CSV table of C-alpha atoms in Angstrom, one decimal:
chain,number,residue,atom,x,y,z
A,5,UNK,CA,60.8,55.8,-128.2
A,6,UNK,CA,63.1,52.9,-127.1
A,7,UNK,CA,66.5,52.8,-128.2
A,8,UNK,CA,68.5,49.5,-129.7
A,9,UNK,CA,71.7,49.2,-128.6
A,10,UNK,CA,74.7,47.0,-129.2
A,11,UNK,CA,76.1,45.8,-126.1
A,12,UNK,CA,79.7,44.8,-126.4
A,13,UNK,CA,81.5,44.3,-123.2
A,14,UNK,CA,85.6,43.4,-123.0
A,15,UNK,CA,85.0,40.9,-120.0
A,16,UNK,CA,89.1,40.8,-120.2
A,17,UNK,CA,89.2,45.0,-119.2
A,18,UNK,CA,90.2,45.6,-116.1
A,19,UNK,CA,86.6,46.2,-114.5
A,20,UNK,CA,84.0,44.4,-117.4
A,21,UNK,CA,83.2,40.9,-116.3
A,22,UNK,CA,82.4,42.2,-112.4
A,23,UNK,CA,80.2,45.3,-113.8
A,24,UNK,CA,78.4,43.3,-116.4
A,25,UNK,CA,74.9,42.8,-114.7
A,26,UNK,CA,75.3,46.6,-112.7
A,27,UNK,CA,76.3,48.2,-116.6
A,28,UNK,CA,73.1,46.2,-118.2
A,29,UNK,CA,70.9,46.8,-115.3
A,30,UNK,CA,71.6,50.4,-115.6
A,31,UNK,CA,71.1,50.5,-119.3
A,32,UNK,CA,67.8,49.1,-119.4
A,33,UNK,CA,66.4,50.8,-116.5
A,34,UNK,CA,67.2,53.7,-119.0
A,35,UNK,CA,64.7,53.0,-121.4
A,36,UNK,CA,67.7,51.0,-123.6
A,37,UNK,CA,66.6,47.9,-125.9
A,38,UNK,CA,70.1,45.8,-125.6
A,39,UNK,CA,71.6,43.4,-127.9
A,40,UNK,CA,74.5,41.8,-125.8
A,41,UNK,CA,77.6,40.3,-128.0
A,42,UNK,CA,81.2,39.5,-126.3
A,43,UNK,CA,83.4,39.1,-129.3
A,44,UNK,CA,87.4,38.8,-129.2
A,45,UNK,CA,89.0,42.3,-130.0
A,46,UNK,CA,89.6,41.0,-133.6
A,47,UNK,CA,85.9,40.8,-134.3
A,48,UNK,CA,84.8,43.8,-132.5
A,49,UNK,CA,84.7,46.2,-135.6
A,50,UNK,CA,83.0,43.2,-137.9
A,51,UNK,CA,80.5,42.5,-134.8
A,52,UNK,CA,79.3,45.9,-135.1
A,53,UNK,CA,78.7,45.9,-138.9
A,54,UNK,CA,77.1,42.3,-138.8
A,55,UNK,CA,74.2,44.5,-136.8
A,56,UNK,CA,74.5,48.1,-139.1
A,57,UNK,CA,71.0,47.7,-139.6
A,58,UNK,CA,69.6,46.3,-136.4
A,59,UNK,CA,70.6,49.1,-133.9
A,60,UNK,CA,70.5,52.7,-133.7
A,61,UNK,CA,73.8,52.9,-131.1
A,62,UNK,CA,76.9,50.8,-130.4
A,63,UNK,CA,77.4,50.9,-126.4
A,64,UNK,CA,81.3,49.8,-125.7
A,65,UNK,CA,82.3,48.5,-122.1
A,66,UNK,CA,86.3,48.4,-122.4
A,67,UNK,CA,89.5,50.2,-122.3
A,68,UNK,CA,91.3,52.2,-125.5
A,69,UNK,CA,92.1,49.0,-126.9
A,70,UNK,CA,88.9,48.0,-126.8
A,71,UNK,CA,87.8,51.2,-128.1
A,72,UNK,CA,90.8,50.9,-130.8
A,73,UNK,CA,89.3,47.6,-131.9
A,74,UNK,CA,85.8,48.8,-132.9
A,75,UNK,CA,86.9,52.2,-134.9
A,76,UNK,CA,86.9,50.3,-138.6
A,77,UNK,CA,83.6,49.0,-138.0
A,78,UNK,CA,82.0,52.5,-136.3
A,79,UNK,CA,83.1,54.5,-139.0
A,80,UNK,CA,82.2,52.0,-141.8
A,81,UNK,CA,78.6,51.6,-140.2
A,82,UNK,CA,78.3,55.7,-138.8
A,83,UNK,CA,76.5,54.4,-135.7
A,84,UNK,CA,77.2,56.4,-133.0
A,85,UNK,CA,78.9,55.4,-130.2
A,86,UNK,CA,78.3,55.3,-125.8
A,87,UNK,CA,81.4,54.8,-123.8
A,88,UNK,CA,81.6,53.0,-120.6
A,89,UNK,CA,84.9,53.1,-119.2
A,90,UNK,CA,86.1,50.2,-118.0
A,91,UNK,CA,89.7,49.4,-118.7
A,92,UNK,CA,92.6,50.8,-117.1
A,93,UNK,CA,94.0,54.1,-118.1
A,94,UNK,CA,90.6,55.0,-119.9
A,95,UNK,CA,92.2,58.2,-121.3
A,96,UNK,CA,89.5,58.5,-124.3
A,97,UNK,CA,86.7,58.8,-121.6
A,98,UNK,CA,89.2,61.4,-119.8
A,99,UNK,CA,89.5,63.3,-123.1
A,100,UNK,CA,85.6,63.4,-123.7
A,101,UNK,CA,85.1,64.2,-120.3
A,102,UNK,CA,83.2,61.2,-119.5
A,103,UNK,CA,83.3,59.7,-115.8
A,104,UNK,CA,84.5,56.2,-115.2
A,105,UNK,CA,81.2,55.9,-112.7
A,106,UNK,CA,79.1,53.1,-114.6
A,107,UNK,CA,75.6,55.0,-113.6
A,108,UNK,CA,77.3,58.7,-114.8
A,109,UNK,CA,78.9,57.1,-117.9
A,110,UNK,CA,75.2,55.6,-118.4
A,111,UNK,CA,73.4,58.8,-118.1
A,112,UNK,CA,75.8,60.3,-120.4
A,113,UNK,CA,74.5,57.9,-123.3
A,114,UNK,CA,71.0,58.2,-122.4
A,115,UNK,CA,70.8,62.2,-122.0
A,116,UNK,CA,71.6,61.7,-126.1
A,117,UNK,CA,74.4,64.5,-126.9
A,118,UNK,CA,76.4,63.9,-129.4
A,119,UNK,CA,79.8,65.4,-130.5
A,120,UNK,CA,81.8,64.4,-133.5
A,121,UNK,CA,85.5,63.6,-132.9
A,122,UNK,CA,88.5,63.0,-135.3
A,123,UNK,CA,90.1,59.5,-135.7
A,124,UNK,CA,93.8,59.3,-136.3
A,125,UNK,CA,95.1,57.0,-138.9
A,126,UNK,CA,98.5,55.2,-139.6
A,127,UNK,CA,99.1,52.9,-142.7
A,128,UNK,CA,95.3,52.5,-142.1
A,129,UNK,CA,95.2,51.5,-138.9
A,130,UNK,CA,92.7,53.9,-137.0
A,131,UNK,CA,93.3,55.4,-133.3
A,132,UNK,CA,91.6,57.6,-131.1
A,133,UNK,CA,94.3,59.0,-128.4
A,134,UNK,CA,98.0,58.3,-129.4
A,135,UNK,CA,100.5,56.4,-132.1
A,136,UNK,CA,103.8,56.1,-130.8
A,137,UNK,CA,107.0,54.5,-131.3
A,138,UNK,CA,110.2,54.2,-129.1
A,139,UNK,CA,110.3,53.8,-125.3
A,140,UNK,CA,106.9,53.5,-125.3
A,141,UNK,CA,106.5,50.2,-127.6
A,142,UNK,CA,108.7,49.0,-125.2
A,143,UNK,CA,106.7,49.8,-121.8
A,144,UNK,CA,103.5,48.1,-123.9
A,145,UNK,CA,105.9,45.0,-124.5
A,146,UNK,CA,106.5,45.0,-120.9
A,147,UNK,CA,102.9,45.9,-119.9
A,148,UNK,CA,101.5,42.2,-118.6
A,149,UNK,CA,97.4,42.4,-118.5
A,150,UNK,CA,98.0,40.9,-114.6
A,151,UNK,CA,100.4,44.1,-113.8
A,152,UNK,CA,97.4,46.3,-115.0
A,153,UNK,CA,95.2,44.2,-112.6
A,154,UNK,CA,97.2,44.6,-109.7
A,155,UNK,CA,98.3,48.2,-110.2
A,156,UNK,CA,95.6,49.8,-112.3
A,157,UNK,CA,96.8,52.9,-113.6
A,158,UNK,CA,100.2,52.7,-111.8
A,159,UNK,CA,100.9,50.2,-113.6
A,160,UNK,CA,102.4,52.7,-116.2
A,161,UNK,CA,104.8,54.3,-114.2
A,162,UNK,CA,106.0,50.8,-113.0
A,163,UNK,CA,106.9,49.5,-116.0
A,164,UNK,CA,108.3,52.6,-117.6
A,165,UNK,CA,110.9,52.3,-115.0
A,166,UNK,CA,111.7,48.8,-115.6
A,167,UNK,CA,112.4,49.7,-119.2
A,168,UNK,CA,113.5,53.5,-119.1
A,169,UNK,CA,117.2,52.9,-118.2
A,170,UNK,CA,117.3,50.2,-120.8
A,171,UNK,CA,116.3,52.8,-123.6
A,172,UNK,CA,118.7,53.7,-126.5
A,173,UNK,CA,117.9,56.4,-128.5
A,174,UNK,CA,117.1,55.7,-132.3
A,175,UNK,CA,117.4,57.8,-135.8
A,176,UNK,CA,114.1,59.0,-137.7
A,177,UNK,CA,113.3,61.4,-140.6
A,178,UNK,CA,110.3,62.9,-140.0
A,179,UNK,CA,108.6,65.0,-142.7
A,180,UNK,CA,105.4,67.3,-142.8
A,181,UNK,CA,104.1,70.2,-144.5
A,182,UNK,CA,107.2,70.1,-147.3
A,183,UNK,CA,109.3,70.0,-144.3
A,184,UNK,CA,111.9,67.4,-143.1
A,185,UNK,CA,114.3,67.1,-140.4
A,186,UNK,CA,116.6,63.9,-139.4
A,187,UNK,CA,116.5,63.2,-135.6
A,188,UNK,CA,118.3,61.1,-133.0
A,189,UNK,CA,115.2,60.7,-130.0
A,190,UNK,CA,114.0,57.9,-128.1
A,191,UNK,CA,110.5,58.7,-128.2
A,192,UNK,CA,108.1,60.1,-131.1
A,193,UNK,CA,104.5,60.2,-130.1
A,194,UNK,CA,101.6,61.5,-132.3
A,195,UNK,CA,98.3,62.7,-131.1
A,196,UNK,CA,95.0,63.1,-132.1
A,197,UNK,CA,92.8,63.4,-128.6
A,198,UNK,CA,93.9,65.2,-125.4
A,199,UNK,CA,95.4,62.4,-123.1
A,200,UNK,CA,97.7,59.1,-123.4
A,201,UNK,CA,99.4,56.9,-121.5
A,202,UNK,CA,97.3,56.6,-118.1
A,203,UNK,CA,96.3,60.5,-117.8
A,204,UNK,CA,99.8,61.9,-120.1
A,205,UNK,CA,98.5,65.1,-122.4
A,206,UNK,CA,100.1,64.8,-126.0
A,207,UNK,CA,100.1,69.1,-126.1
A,208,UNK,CA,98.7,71.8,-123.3
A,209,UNK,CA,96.3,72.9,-126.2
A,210,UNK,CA,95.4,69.6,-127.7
A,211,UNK,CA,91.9,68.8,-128.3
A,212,UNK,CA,90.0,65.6,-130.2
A,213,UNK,CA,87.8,67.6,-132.8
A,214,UNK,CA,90.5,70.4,-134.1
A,215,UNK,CA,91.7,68.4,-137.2
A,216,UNK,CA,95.2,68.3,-136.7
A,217,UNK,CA,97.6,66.0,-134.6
A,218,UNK,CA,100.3,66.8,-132.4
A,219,UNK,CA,103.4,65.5,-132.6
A,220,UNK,CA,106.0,65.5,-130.5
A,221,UNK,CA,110.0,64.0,-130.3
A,222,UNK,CA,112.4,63.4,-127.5
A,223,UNK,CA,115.5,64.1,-128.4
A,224,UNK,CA,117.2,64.1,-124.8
A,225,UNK,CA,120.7,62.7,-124.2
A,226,UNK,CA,120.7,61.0,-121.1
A,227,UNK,CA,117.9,58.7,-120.0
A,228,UNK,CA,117.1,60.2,-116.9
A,229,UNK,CA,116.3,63.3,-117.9
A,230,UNK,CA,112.6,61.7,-119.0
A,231,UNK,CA,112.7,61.7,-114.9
A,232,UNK,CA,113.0,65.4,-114.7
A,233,UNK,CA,110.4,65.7,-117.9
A,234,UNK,CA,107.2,64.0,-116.9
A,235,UNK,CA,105.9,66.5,-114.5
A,236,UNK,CA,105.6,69.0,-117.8
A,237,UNK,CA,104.1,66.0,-120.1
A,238,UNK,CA,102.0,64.9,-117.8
A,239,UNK,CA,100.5,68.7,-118.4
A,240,UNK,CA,101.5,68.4,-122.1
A,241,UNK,CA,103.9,71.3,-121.6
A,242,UNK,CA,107.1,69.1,-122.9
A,243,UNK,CA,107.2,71.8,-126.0
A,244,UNK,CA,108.5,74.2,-123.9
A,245,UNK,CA,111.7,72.0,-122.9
A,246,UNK,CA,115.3,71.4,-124.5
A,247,UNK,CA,115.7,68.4,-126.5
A,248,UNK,CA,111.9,68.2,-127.0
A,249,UNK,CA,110.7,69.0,-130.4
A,250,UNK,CA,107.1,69.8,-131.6
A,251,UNK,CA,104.7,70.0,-134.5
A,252,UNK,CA,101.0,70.3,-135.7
A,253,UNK,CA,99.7,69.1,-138.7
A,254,UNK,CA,97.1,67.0,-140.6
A,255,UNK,CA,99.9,64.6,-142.1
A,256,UNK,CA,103.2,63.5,-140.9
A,257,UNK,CA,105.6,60.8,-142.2
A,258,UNK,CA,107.9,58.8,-140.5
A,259,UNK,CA,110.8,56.8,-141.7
A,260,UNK,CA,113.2,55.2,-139.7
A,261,UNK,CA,116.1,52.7,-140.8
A,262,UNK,CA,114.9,49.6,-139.7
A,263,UNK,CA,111.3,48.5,-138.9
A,264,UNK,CA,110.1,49.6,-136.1
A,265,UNK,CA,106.9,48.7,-134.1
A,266,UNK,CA,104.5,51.3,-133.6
A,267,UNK,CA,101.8,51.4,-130.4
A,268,UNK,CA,98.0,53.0,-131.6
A,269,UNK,CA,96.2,53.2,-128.1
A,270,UNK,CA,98.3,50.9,-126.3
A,271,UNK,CA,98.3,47.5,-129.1
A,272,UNK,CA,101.3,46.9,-131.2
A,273,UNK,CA,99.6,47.4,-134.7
A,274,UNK,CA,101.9,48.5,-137.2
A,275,UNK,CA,105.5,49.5,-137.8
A,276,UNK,CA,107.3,52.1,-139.7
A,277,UNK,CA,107.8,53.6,-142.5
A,278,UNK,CA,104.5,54.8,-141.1
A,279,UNK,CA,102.4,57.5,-142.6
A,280,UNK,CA,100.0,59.3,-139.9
A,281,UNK,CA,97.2,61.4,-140.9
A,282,UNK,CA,94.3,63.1,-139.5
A,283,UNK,CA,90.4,61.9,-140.1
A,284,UNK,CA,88.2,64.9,-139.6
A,285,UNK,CA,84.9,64.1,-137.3
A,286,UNK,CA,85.2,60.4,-138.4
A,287,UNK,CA,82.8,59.0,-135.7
A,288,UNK,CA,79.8,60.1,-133.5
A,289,UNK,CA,80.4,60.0,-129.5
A,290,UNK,CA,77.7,60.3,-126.4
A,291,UNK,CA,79.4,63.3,-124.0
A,292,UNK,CA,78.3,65.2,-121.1
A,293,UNK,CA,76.1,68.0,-122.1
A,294,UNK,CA,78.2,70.8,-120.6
A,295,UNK,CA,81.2,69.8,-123.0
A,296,UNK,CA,83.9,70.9,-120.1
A,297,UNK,CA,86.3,68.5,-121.5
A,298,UNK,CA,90.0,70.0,-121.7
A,299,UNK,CA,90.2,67.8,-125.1
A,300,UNK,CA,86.9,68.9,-126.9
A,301,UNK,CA,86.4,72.2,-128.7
A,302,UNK,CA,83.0,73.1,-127.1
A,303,UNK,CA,82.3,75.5,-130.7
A,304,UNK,CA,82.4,72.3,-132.4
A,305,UNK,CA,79.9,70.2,-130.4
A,306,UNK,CA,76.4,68.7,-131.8
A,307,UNK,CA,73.7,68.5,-129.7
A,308,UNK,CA,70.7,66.2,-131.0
C-alpha cells in the first residue's frame, strides 16, 4: 500500500536546496506518494495541519530549527514524523540514531518503525533537544547562517570563542520539586533529548523518551575554565565537576532579574521568567530498527 507523505524541505539548511531532487528521487523510488510544500519556518507547523487529513506521514528535510518549527503542528495533527537530516549540527537525528546519509535516513522512514519521544516545553514553546539561556543565547546571536555554511559543525566552536571571554556571569533562582536555590552561573541549559549544540550531551544518562529533563548550571568563576570543561560535556559528564550543578525533573522554573532571552534548538524564542516542563511521548518518530541510539530507551520503543 502506497504511502502519502508531506514533503517539506528547508531549502535555507545547510544541505536542502542541493539534495532536493536526490531526497525526492529516493523517496519515491520507495514506494512514497509525495506532496512537496516549501513554507517559511513560521508556517511549517500550520503547513502540516492544512494537510491533517490528506497524508498519513510528515517527511522533514532541515536542521533542529527546522524540526523546532513543525513540533505545534505534529503534535496538534499526531502524524508521525520521517527525519532527513540536513542542517548543520543535526543533533535530533544524532539522538535518534538516524544517519545524516539521504539514502540511510530514507530507508529509515520506509522500513516503518516508530518510537515515541518526549517534547520539552517552555512558556509553550515546544523543543526537542535543548532550552538554554546565557553564553549560549549569545553564540546563537553570533551564529551567522553564512558561518554555518562555511564551517558546518565547527562553526560552533568558532563562535563560542568569539563570545566566551566576553561572558559575564548572571543571577537566577531556579526551583523544582518544592526546591529552590539562588545561583550566580553563566550558563543554564535544560534538556529533554541526548545531544545539543553540534554533538554536546545535556547528561551521560540522558535519553529522549524517559520523561524527565536534565538540567544543568555553570556556576564557574573564571571564563576559561569552560575551556578546561568541554571535553566532559561534550560526554555529558559536566555533573561530576566543581561549579557545575545538576538536576532531573519533569518541571523546573526559572526566574532571573531581568528578561532574559532564551535559545529552544538553536532560535531565540522566548525569555525568562520561563517555566520548562516535560511532554511525555508527545510525537511519533521513524528510527532505525535496532534502536542503538545512546538517547533512546530501547524498552520504550514501538515497532508497527
Amino acid at each position: 500500500m502506497q504511502r502519502r507523505a508531506l514533503l517539506l524541505i528547508n531549502r535555507q539548511s545547510r544541505q536542502g536546496d542541493q539534495n532536493h531532487s536526490q531526497l525526492v528521487e529516493e523517496l519515491k523510488d520507495k514506494g512514497f506518494d509525495l506532496v512537496e510544500a516549501s513554507p517559511d519556518p513560521q508556517s511549517i507547523s500550520e503547513t502540516i495541519y492544512q494537510h491533517r487529513e490528506k497524508v498519513d506521514l510528515v517527511i522533514i528535510g532541515g536542521g533542529d530549527g527546522t524540526m523546532n518549527a513543525a513540533a505545534a503542528g505534529l503534535v496538534e495533527t499526531r502524524l508521525p514524523l520521517g527525519i532527513i537530516p540536513l542542517g548543520t549540527a543535526n543533533d535530533l537525528a544524532h539522538t535518534l540514531g538516524i544517519a545524516e546519509s539521504i539514502p540511510e535516513a530514507c530507508e529509515v522512514i520506509a522500513a516503518g518503525h516508530l518510537q515515541s519521544i518526549d517534547l520539552g516545553s517552555v512558556n509553550n514553546q515546544y523543543f526537542f533537544n535543548v532550552a538554554s539561556l546565557g553564553l549560549s543565547t549569545k553564540i546563537t546571536q553570533q551564529l551567522s547562517s553564512n558561518l554555518k555554511r562555511r564551517w558546518g559543525v565547527f562553526a560552533y566552536p568558532v563562535t563560542a570563542l568569539k563570545v566566551l571571554w566576553k561572558t559575564r556571569p548572571f543571577r537566577a533562582e531556579i526551583r523544582w520539586n518544592g526546591q529552590m536555590v539562588q545561583v550566580k552561573t553563566v550558563q543554564i541549559a535544560i534538556g529533554n533529548g541526548r545531544f545539543y549544540g553540534g554533538g554536546l550531551a545535556i547528561a551521560e544518562d540522558a535519553t529522549i523518551n524517559d520523561r524527565c529533563l536534565n538540567l544543568y548550571s555553570l556556576e564557574l568563576k573564571h571564563w576559561w575554565q569552560i575551556l578546561l570543561l568541554l571535553p566532559a560535556i561534550s560526554r555529558g559528564r559536566q555533573a561530576q565537576w566543581p561549579g557545575v550543578r545538576s538536576l532531573r525533573a519533569e518541571e523546573v522554573e526559572v526566574i532571573t532579574r531581568r528578561s532574559d532571552s532564551i535559545n529552544t534548538d538553536g532560535e531565540l524564542t522566548t525569555a525568562t521568567p520561563a517555566r520548562f516542563q516535560v511532554v511525555p511521548g508527545a510525537i511519533s518518530v521513524f528510527v532505525p530498527a535496532d534502536q542503538q541510539s545512546p538517547g533512546l530507551s530501547p524498552a520504550k520503543a514501538q515497532a508497527k
